[in-house]
Amino acid sequence: MSDRIHTLSGYFHEYQKSVTEPEKFWARIADSFHWKKRWDKVLEWDFEGPNVKWFLNAKLNITENILERHLYTLGDKPAIIWEPNDPEEEGRTLTYRQLYHEVCRFSNVLEKKDVKKGDKVIIYMPMVPEAAIAMLACARIGAVHSVVFAGFSSNALADRIDDSKAKVVLTSDGNFRGSKTIPVKRVVDEALKSTSSVETVIVYQRTQEEVSMEPGRDHWWHELSEGVEDTHTAVETDSEDMLYILYTSGSTGKPKGVVHTCGGYMVYTKYTFENVFQYSPGDVYWCTADIGWVTGHSYIVYGPLLAGATSIMFEGIPTYPDAGRFWAIVDKYKVNQFYTAPTAIRALQAYGTDPIEPYNLDSLKTLGSVGEPINEEAWHWYHTHVGKTRCPIVDTWWQTETGGIMVSPLAGITPTKPAYATLPLPGIQLAIMDPDGKELIGNSVEGNLCIKFPWPGMLRTTYGDHERCKQTYFAAYKGMYFTGDGVKRDHDGYYRILGRVDDVINVSGHRMGTAEVENAINEHPLVIESAVVGYPHQVKGQGIYAYVICDMKNRTEQNLVNEIKDTVNKIIGPIAKPDKIQIVPGLPKTRSGKIMRRILRKVAEGSLDNMGDTSTLLDPEVVDKIINGRVE
Ligand code: WTA
């Protein structure tokens, strides 16, 4: 059964119902799933605690809704089509039946390794079907997965292992990424030196490179799977049992573990997937994200598979072996819905349209965008050269914390406007707030984006620290979830996301806390203090500009800059490496010692004429020194 909306008036009608009778609305959507036991109550909530529960006391297993549910109707249909990094290597297709057996087999493997309901399992793997199989096997046995993007360093991995107290790590020998091979197992080995909770490491063989295996702890995936039963009875979970933890960056230094639970997340990801992309049975859908990010969780694995869709999983990068790779894949599999990030579009735009020419993109029906604001130029390029002006673009705004898409056109239904995420999905009650905590009513207003009412896919807590969840999201505006984003509602009532208003930056669609990068920089022994800001970057959306006070010792500036970049690489990973580092004699601080970031942002973006009021600075002269030493 599908709850797909088909017309614009249908959307308004559903939206109205979702606001006037939210419980009835979501109960109707939830009714189309397989529950082992139905809920006693649809919703219980307060945003003070916060305390949010959906489908109370319902019992289910999310993988039964992906696997058993589709076995008899879609058993021979492809669930996952895998395209390897190297186009010369053969891809793989897993039908729903094959996926069922693989997930069952690996569930048995995990149980044999004594992984139980509630145990935490870190997944640090390449984009291979086994990564999705691993996630689903965890969900099937009631274990909690925490996928860590395989580009994170051993330090970052160790932090996440420690915070989640993971018992198991699933990884590979190495990863193929473009022309590079990344020694993933070595990173895991390094991380495990400084952590103590992990008892078992299971290694999927991908690159065949030599790795060290610690007896008793490390096992090969294929060896453990040999001769193991390929059927398994799914464990019963409560609607509010944890499904996964996903670490994401915030304004403070330490990444936090966003917690999603089984029932609500299931209902929300399927509903939003079907409606936003207007997926029809038989379509081939492709989301280019990595499973290390929430987009990969909700819109490569859970949403599409819950909807019985065919979901492509791509191991490689957009520019390998050349800048036509995405279009080659679209052509090869006759992709109907294509979902990517603005940073990828801008990167490909730089190669012009030649790489697109050789390929037939007629199969495309819908284009999606996610992760950061899409600028108008990129929007038009995408629309004209990829979508040949036929395909609606769904600019989907959401966050790790929201679990699924919140504001977006419904493909082909909602009239689009370049750079606008347009209208909220049914069930999503937005509020625009001014700095004094007053809600701005009516159109043509701009302020901070909040959400007034719970939705099934929302985060429940931040792992191990509920107070942090409260302070980060529910304290700024009483009774509301604060997103951290600025937003404009135009004269038509359309929403345009303006970007973060907190100390979070968005680099190539990756969320990064400036404090997190500063902490990493400060690990360099010669660094005394640092301040990091974002600045507009042609391809990445935002680049990272770091101002650093150092003890130079005998280093040249260039040496020191390189060393600092290496330090960040080691502490977080290549995605956090500053684009520009300026060694400064001091930072613009107020008398109370607060860094005036406004000034640093202006210098970084090159708007040097008006620095605003600097009279409260302890040492106003430092501003000129910073301007003079600006890195172009
Ligand atoms: C930004 C990614 C503008 C936003 C799903 C948000 C966007 C943060 C859009 C969440 C969009 C995401 N338009 N900005 N369509 N989508 N963002 O947690 O600032 O990695 O708060 O989730 O990305 O990033 P996250």
XYZ file of C-alpha atoms and ligand atoms in Angstrom:
657
model
C 0.000 0.000 0.000
C 1.282 3.421 -0.777
C 0.559 6.752 0.831
C 1.751 8.703 -2.135
C 0.379 12.146 -2.767
C -0.372 12.773 -6.452
C -1.453 16.375 -6.823
C -0.769 19.792 -5.366
C -4.244 20.014 -3.881
C -3.683 16.520 -2.488
C -0.566 17.859 -0.777
C -2.414 20.799 0.788
C -5.181 18.476 1.883
C -2.776 16.015 3.518
C -0.789 18.829 5.095
C -3.949 20.245 6.637
C -4.917 16.877 8.070
C -1.421 16.348 9.447
C -1.672 19.590 11.401
C -5.222 19.400 12.656
C -5.103 15.724 13.590
C -1.445 14.675 13.655
C -1.980 11.462 15.578
C -4.688 10.267 13.279
C -2.611 11.254 10.279
C 0.511 9.325 11.341
C -1.502 6.358 12.571
C -2.935 6.026 9.092
C 0.532 6.062 7.525
C 1.860 3.635 10.136
C -1.002 1.237 9.493
C 0.575 0.134 6.227
C 3.589 -1.386 8.024
C 3.973 -4.770 9.597
C 3.886 -4.490 13.387
C 4.306 -7.504 15.622
C 2.065 -5.683 18.064
C 0.162 -2.477 17.379
C 0.733 0.672 19.476
C -1.325 1.645 22.510
C -0.946 5.333 21.822
C 0.391 7.221 18.794
C 2.310 10.025 20.467
C 3.495 11.280 23.808
C 5.631 14.388 23.924
C 6.965 17.468 25.570
C 9.797 19.592 24.212
C 10.929 20.644 27.695
C 12.488 17.296 28.674
C 12.584 16.675 25.808
C 10.532 13.518 25.847
C 9.185 12.254 22.551
C 7.724 8.816 21.947
C 5.921 7.581 18.864
C 3.751 4.471 18.532
C 4.025 3.620 22.193
C 4.484 -0.019 23.144
C 4.288 -1.131 19.533
C 6.567 -4.050 18.665
C 8.262 -4.518 15.338
C 11.423 -5.314 13.510
C 12.306 -2.768 10.851
C 14.013 -5.403 8.691
C 10.829 -7.472 8.472
C 9.329 -4.426 6.817
C 12.198 -4.425 4.340
C 12.744 -8.123 3.799
C 9.883 -10.495 4.701
C 7.360 -7.927 3.609
C 8.742 -7.809 0.080
C 9.798 -11.443 -0.330
C 6.712 -12.704 -2.095
C 5.899 -9.633 -4.122
C 9.369 -8.356 -4.988
C 11.614 -11.342 -4.235
C 13.241 -11.317 -7.662
C 13.412 -7.537 -8.000
C 16.741 -5.828 -7.386
C 16.960 -4.242 -3.947
C 20.544 -3.056 -4.190
C 22.535 -2.534 -7.364
C 26.170 -2.047 -6.566
C 28.540 -0.170 -8.862
C 32.208 -0.560 -7.946
C 34.846 2.147 -7.890
C 36.516 0.740 -11.001
C 34.146 0.699 -13.990
C 36.027 -2.331 -15.348
C 35.105 -4.399 -12.325
C 31.795 -6.188 -12.474
C 28.983 -4.782 -10.356
C 26.596 -6.798 -8.218
C 22.852 -6.940 -7.914
C 21.102 -8.225 -4.829
C 17.442 -9.064 -5.219
C 15.140 -8.690 -2.239
C 15.379 -12.447 -1.749
C 19.174 -12.424 -1.857
C 19.300 -9.442 0.467
C 17.008 -11.286 2.857
C 19.331 -14.286 2.943
C 22.492 -12.216 3.282
C 21.051 -10.179 6.129
C 19.845 -13.347 7.845
C 23.221 -14.981 7.430
C 25.078 -12.037 8.890
C 22.539 -11.735 11.723
C 23.443 -15.313 12.626
C 27.145 -14.467 12.397
C 26.718 -11.556 14.801
C 24.679 -13.629 17.222
C 27.334 -16.343 17.153
C 29.802 -13.661 18.181
C 27.572 -12.960 21.129
C 26.200 -9.664 19.855
C 22.912 -9.043 21.632
C 20.025 -6.642 21.605
C 21.236 -3.215 22.685
C 24.927 -3.870 21.951
C 26.677 -1.170 19.936
C 28.312 -2.055 16.632
C 30.584 0.352 14.767
C 30.505 0.073 10.985
C 33.614 1.565 9.377
C 33.360 0.257 5.856
C 33.540 1.120 2.179
C 30.431 1.542 0.049
C 29.853 -2.151 -0.630
C 26.563 -4.025 -0.210
C 27.977 -5.648 2.925
C 27.851 -2.262 4.647
C 24.075 -2.145 4.118
C 23.815 -5.825 5.023
C 25.693 -5.069 8.236
C 23.336 -2.221 9.152
C 20.291 -4.363 8.523
C 21.730 -7.365 10.374
C 22.283 -5.154 13.425
C 18.721 -3.906 13.179
C 17.469 -7.463 12.797
C 19.036 -8.650 16.037
C 18.204 -5.442 17.895
C 21.829 -4.289 18.073
C 22.504 -0.580 17.603
C 24.673 0.372 14.652
C 26.853 3.389 14.496
C 28.281 3.953 11.051
C 31.438 6.031 10.990
C 32.415 7.595 7.660
C 35.503 5.681 6.517
C 37.337 8.945 5.811
C 37.565 9.775 9.506
C 40.938 9.342 11.200
C 41.799 6.762 13.849
C 41.442 9.447 16.534
C 37.944 10.350 15.404
C 37.044 6.668 15.175
C 38.407 6.017 18.659
C 36.305 8.890 20.074
C 33.170 7.347 18.588
C 34.060 3.853 19.808
C 34.614 5.219 23.307
C 31.488 7.306 23.401
C 29.247 4.469 22.190
C 31.170 1.782 24.141
C 31.013 -0.379 21.044
C 31.566 -4.090 21.436
C 32.144 -4.847 17.761
C 33.766 -3.103 14.807
C 32.888 -4.108 11.254
C 35.448 -2.992 8.709
C 37.342 -3.966 5.567
C 40.965 -4.617 4.714
C 41.076 -1.505 2.561
C 38.857 0.827 0.530
C 39.083 1.783 -3.112
C 38.436 5.448 -3.647
C 39.162 6.880 -7.076
C 42.759 6.088 -7.884
C 43.633 5.598 -4.226
C 43.483 2.667 -1.844
C 42.865 3.490 1.783
C 44.219 1.137 4.451
C 41.095 1.023 6.563
C 42.001 -1.920 8.780
C 45.176 -0.146 9.822
C 43.120 2.836 10.952
C 40.953 0.510 13.037
C 44.029 -1.145 14.571
C 45.351 2.257 15.541
C 42.011 3.322 17.049
C 41.737 0.134 19.075
C 45.073 0.801 20.759
C 43.455 3.560 22.761
C 40.021 2.055 23.385
C 38.983 -0.904 25.499
C 35.353 -1.835 24.785
C 35.776 -3.704 21.485
C 35.840 -7.509 21.723
C 35.366 -8.453 18.088
C 36.475 -7.049 14.741
C 35.034 -8.503 11.546
C 36.924 -7.679 8.369
C 35.347 -7.754 4.932
C 37.876 -8.532 2.239
C 37.769 -5.868 -0.443
C 41.220 -4.851 -1.653
C 43.075 -8.092 -0.776
C 45.876 -6.095 0.762
C 47.791 -7.594 3.604
C 46.506 -6.686 7.040
C 47.387 -7.777 10.527
C 44.766 -9.865 12.271
C 44.825 -10.114 16.032
C 44.031 -13.684 17.060
C 40.860 -14.002 19.074
C 39.719 -10.480 18.232
C 39.871 -10.171 14.450
C 37.998 -12.417 12.032
C 37.409 -12.493 8.297
C 33.845 -11.817 7.241
C 33.882 -14.639 4.661
C 35.286 -17.171 7.096
C 32.701 -16.432 9.762
C 29.909 -16.601 7.173
C 30.898 -19.971 5.776
C 28.218 -22.595 6.251
C 26.078 -20.262 8.359
C 22.266 -20.546 8.055
C 20.695 -18.003 5.741
C 17.411 -17.742 7.570
C 16.901 -15.987 10.864
C 13.968 -14.989 13.015
C 13.967 -11.255 13.562
C 14.235 -10.085 17.153
C 11.276 -8.125 18.453
C 12.101 -4.517 19.238
C 10.020 -1.839 20.855
C 9.022 1.134 18.742
C 11.232 3.318 20.939
C 14.242 0.977 21.113
C 17.365 2.503 19.642
C 17.920 1.736 15.968
C 21.162 3.630 15.528
C 23.526 6.281 16.753
C 25.063 8.622 14.217
C 27.722 11.096 15.282
C 27.465 14.610 13.972
C 29.162 17.931 14.596
C 27.751 20.779 16.586
C 28.811 24.142 17.954
C 30.845 22.601 20.736
C 34.017 20.604 20.283
C 32.878 17.030 20.687
C 30.679 15.372 18.051
C 27.434 14.104 19.508
C 25.684 10.804 18.967
C 22.264 11.467 17.503
C 19.885 8.676 18.513
C 17.128 7.374 16.238
C 14.597 4.761 17.259
C 12.881 1.966 15.352
C 9.191 2.723 14.860
C 9.000 6.413 14.056
C 12.115 6.420 11.899
C 10.727 3.543 9.850
C 7.437 5.298 9.199
C 9.042 8.629 8.436
C 11.810 7.530 6.061
C 9.529 5.440 3.869
C 6.810 8.077 3.753
C 9.193 10.881 2.834
C 11.082 8.753 0.300
C 7.933 7.833 -1.612
C 6.482 11.293 -1.594
C 9.486 13.478 -2.251
C 10.929 11.370 -5.052
C 7.580 10.110 -6.333
C 9.128 6.698 -6.710
C 7.023 4.286 -8.800
C 7.425 0.507 -8.693
C 10.125 -0.583 -11.117
C 12.015 2.723 -11.012
C 15.755 2.757 -10.418
C 16.778 5.240 -7.756
C 20.274 6.449 -6.995
C 21.520 8.486 -4.067
C 25.241 9.268 -4.310
C 25.794 9.866 -0.586
C 28.043 7.748 1.600
C 26.419 5.532 4.219
C 28.625 7.296 6.763
C 26.206 10.233 6.646
C 22.527 10.389 7.484
C 21.567 10.729 3.818
C 23.029 7.299 3.202
C 21.134 5.862 6.167
C 17.729 7.268 5.306
C 17.865 7.457 1.521
C 20.171 4.677 0.348
C 19.249 2.048 2.898
C 16.131 2.486 5.033
C 13.712 4.689 3.062
C 14.139 3.084 -0.379
C 14.304 -0.483 0.905
C 11.237 -0.004 3.110
C 9.461 1.204 -0.021
C 10.551 -1.864 -2.002
C 12.640 0.308 -4.310
C 15.765 -0.496 -6.291
C 18.574 1.505 -4.730
C 21.980 1.972 -6.337
C 25.051 1.979 -4.150
C 28.194 3.495 -5.680
C 31.614 2.823 -4.226
C 33.573 5.508 -6.053
C 33.797 9.248 -6.585
C 32.266 11.563 -9.243
C 35.529 12.231 -11.053
C 36.999 8.755 -11.417
C 38.054 7.626 -13.929
C 36.719 10.911 -15.348
C 34.122 13.603 -14.738
C 31.523 11.652 -16.711
C 31.263 8.828 -14.198
C 27.915 9.847 -12.687
C 26.367 10.131 -16.134
C 27.863 6.830 -17.223
C 26.152 5.171 -14.258
C 22.834 6.915 -14.921
C 23.004 5.652 -18.501
C 24.159 2.137 -17.552
C 21.335 1.451 -15.112
C 18.728 3.780 -16.611
C 18.414 5.711 -13.377
C 15.050 7.422 -12.826
C 15.685 9.381 -9.629
C 19.093 10.859 -8.972
C 19.945 12.440 -5.609
C 23.230 14.237 -4.966
C 24.823 17.217 -3.204
C 25.396 20.741 -4.570
C 29.133 20.390 -3.992
C 29.231 17.487 -6.477
C 27.214 19.486 -8.979
C 29.553 22.463 -8.671
C 32.625 20.260 -8.961
C 31.272 18.699 -12.170
C 30.070 22.030 -13.507
C 33.713 23.079 -13.567
C 34.387 20.430 -16.242
C 31.732 21.874 -18.542
C 29.169 19.794 -20.398
C 31.551 17.667 -22.493
C 31.642 14.831 -19.953
C 27.830 14.600 -20.127
C 27.595 14.446 -23.930
C 28.416 10.767 -24.509
C 25.621 9.559 -22.267
C 21.908 9.130 -22.610
C 20.145 10.642 -19.613
C 16.593 10.172 -20.930
C 15.674 7.827 -18.095
C 15.925 10.607 -15.507
C 12.619 11.778 -14.063
C 13.607 13.495 -10.823
C 16.761 15.217 -9.588
C 17.467 15.745 -5.922
C 19.762 18.008 -3.936
C 20.780 17.702 -0.299
C 23.263 18.714 2.351
C 23.774 22.429 1.812
C 22.111 25.380 0.147
C 22.195 25.024 -3.633
C 23.165 28.269 -5.345
C 21.104 29.408 -8.303
C 23.888 28.878 -10.818
C 24.357 25.244 -9.824
C 20.577 24.761 -9.742
C 20.262 26.003 -13.337
C 23.189 23.936 -14.557
C 21.722 20.807 -12.961
C 18.289 21.582 -14.349
C 19.474 22.408 -17.871
C 22.336 20.032 -18.540
C 21.467 17.012 -16.422
C 17.697 17.245 -16.294
C 17.432 18.730 -19.823
C 14.824 21.076 -18.276
C 12.386 18.127 -18.046
C 13.137 16.955 -14.532
C 11.883 18.649 -11.399
C 14.603 19.353 -8.836
C 13.743 18.453 -5.281
C 15.890 20.618 -3.012
C 15.534 18.681 0.230
C 16.287 20.394 3.521
C 16.819 18.227 6.579
C 19.416 17.217 9.167
C 20.952 14.209 10.889
C 18.691 15.064 13.808
C 15.489 15.154 11.773
C 16.003 11.615 10.438
C 14.350 12.417 7.137
C 13.470 15.176 4.695
C 11.532 18.068 6.264
C 11.142 20.783 3.653
C 11.121 19.881 -0.017
C 9.074 19.965 -3.172
C 7.251 16.752 -4.045
C 8.692 15.858 -7.438
C 6.534 17.059 -10.284
C 3.845 18.250 -7.881
C 5.158 21.273 -6.012
C 6.171 24.091 -8.375
C 9.877 24.691 -7.804
C 11.906 27.852 -7.493
C 15.712 27.841 -7.814
C 17.465 27.607 -4.418
C 14.202 27.161 -2.535
C 13.384 24.033 -0.545
C 9.806 25.270 -1.067
C 7.243 23.837 1.405
C 7.199 21.662 4.532
C 6.243 18.021 4.183
C 3.009 16.866 5.812
C 3.480 16.655 9.571
C 6.153 19.342 9.710
C 5.125 22.513 11.515
C 7.747 25.190 10.962
C 8.198 28.433 12.853
C 10.467 31.349 12.004
C 11.745 33.057 15.122
C 13.308 36.454 15.652
C 16.294 36.824 18.020
C 13.980 37.802 20.888
C 12.096 34.556 20.704
C 9.063 35.927 18.940
C 7.510 33.930 16.128
C 7.382 35.808 12.844
C 3.995 35.379 11.289
C 3.052 35.923 7.669
C 5.130 36.010 4.522
C 8.267 37.926 3.536
C 10.039 37.262 6.837
C 13.480 36.024 7.759
C 14.792 34.482 10.978
C 15.809 31.280 12.711
C 14.160 28.042 11.721
C 12.370 26.108 14.443
C 9.899 23.243 14.522
C 6.869 23.392 16.758
C 5.531 19.892 16.804
C 7.184 16.447 16.885
C 7.475 14.243 13.798
C 8.127 10.495 13.858
C 11.686 10.630 12.467
C 13.119 13.122 14.950
C 16.050 12.408 17.239
C 15.154 11.224 20.726
C 18.347 12.124 22.545
C 22.084 12.504 22.148
C 23.675 9.300 23.267
C 24.728 9.236 26.905
C 23.955 12.908 27.460
C 20.312 13.878 27.378
C 21.043 17.273 28.876
C 23.167 18.086 25.868
C 20.276 17.263 23.577
C 18.079 19.597 25.573
C 20.607 22.433 25.608
C 21.509 22.119 21.927
C 18.067 21.838 20.397
C 15.340 22.671 22.881
C 16.709 25.497 25.029
C 17.077 28.400 22.583
C 13.326 28.755 21.988
C 10.900 27.521 24.591
C 8.808 24.611 23.469
C 10.492 24.344 20.091
C 13.164 22.358 18.303
C 15.821 24.781 17.039
C 17.514 23.708 13.806
C 20.559 25.991 13.821
C 19.615 27.243 10.345
C 18.527 30.643 9.153
C 15.567 30.768 6.798
C 13.504 33.121 4.690
C 9.816 32.742 3.886
C 9.167 34.705 0.728
C 6.030 36.447 -0.532
C 4.662 33.120 -1.795
C 5.192 31.392 1.523
C 8.116 29.436 0.066
C 11.070 28.560 2.297
C 14.652 29.273 1.415
C 17.315 27.933 3.764
C 20.037 30.523 4.301
C 22.633 28.396 6.099
C 23.789 27.904 9.654
C 23.486 30.650 12.204
C 25.650 28.865 14.766
C 29.315 27.873 14.772
C 28.744 24.999 12.408
C 30.090 25.198 8.887
C 29.171 23.130 5.892
C 32.159 22.101 3.818
C 31.338 20.110 0.678
C 28.075 19.133 2.332
C 29.924 17.837 5.406
C 28.948 19.324 8.696
C 31.793 20.561 10.804
C 31.990 22.390 14.087
C 34.465 25.270 14.058
C 35.331 24.387 17.670
C 36.047 20.836 16.611
C 38.544 22.023 13.988
C 40.079 24.477 16.475
C 40.566 21.688 19.009
C 42.342 19.642 16.361
C 44.600 22.557 15.368
C 45.424 23.193 19.014
C 46.832 19.678 19.268
C 49.897 20.901 17.379
C 52.510 21.544 20.083
C 53.491 24.984 18.752
C 49.956 26.311 18.473
C 48.962 28.705 21.219
C 45.456 29.568 20.106
C 43.303 29.328 17.006
C 40.008 30.519 15.591
C 38.251 28.918 12.659
C 35.563 30.402 10.430
C 33.870 29.426 7.186
C 34.124 31.502 4.003
C 32.339 31.198 0.648
C 34.070 28.648 -1.567
C 33.280 28.163 -5.272
C 33.030 24.380 -5.149
C 32.832 23.374 -1.506
C 30.115 25.863 -0.579
C 32.164 26.865 2.442
C 35.895 26.591 2.942
C 37.744 26.480 6.261
C 39.842 29.528 7.200
C 41.982 29.179 10.307
C 43.676 31.987 12.210
C 46.465 30.606 14.337
C 48.741 32.094 16.975
C 51.943 30.072 17.124
C 55.272 29.828 18.759
C 57.300 29.788 15.520
C 60.437 28.139 16.956
C 62.683 27.647 13.939
C 59.946 26.804 11.505
C 59.146 28.692 8.360
C 55.559 29.757 8.076
C 54.963 27.307 5.247
C 56.338 24.382 7.247
C 54.159 25.220 10.153
C 51.072 25.569 7.979
C 51.717 22.127 6.497
C 52.277 20.613 9.918
C 49.016 22.081 11.189
C 47.153 20.633 8.207
C 48.688 17.234 8.953
C 47.614 17.522 12.564
C 43.985 18.172 11.590
C 44.186 15.290 9.150
C 45.342 13.039 11.944
C 42.846 14.201 14.559
C 39.717 14.365 12.387
C 40.449 13.401 8.776
C 41.073 15.026 5.386
C 37.570 16.535 5.223
C 38.430 18.935 8.062
C 41.759 20.155 6.693
C 41.730 23.973 6.587
C 41.857 25.470 3.099
C 43.659 28.523 4.395
C 45.779 29.023 7.477
C 46.951 32.458 8.523
C 49.550 32.766 11.245
C 48.536 35.846 13.254
C 50.115 37.814 16.086
C 46.833 37.964 17.987
C 43.071 37.507 17.697
C 40.451 40.258 17.876
C 39.157 39.833 21.409
C 36.784 41.885 23.459
C 37.744 42.982 26.955
C 35.888 40.004 28.312
C 38.100 37.739 26.206
C 35.535 36.754 23.603
C 36.794 36.388 20.034
C 34.926 38.703 17.667
C 34.259 36.148 14.946
C 32.325 38.630 12.869
C 35.630 40.316 12.017
C 37.379 37.063 11.239
C 34.549 36.049 8.914
C 34.743 39.360 7.078
C 38.477 39.098 6.554
C 38.152 35.491 5.406
C 35.524 36.379 2.843
C 37.523 39.378 1.690
C 35.078 42.133 2.592
C 37.666 44.396 4.109
C 36.189 47.870 3.775
C 33.801 47.933 6.686
C 34.779 46.126 9.824
C 31.924 47.559 11.848
C 32.349 48.650 15.429
C 35.730 47.553 16.771
C 35.787 49.921 19.736
C 35.139 47.186 22.271
C 38.265 45.321 21.203
C 41.103 44.969 23.643
C 43.623 45.691 20.891
C 41.961 47.257 17.818
C 45.308 47.339 15.985
C 45.320 43.609 15.657
C 42.573 43.930 13.048
C 44.882 45.772 10.616
C 47.602 43.228 11.167
C 45.157 40.442 10.349
C 43.922 42.248 7.238
C 47.486 42.783 6.026
C 48.398 39.155 6.411
C 45.221 37.807 4.830
C 45.638 34.584 2.853
C 44.192 34.922 -0.658
C 22.350 22.003 5.699
C 22.249 16.446 5.908
C 20.176 24.173 2.546
C 21.677 22.749 6.826
C 20.900 15.891 5.430
C 21.450 21.680 7.864
C 20.815 22.338 3.756
C 22.666 20.819 7.700
C 20.036 21.505 2.927
C 22.442 19.391 8.125
C 19.311 22.121 1.839
C 20.983 20.295 4.452
N 19.420 23.455 1.712
N 20.868 23.660 3.561
N 18.594 21.428 0.982
N 20.155 20.252 3.389
N 21.397 21.550 4.686
O 23.165 16.821 9.508
O 22.538 23.748 7.293
O 24.754 16.488 7.577
O 21.338 22.184 9.171
O 22.271 16.479 7.282
O 22.974 20.882 6.308
O 23.529 18.585 7.789
P 23.498 17.042 8.087
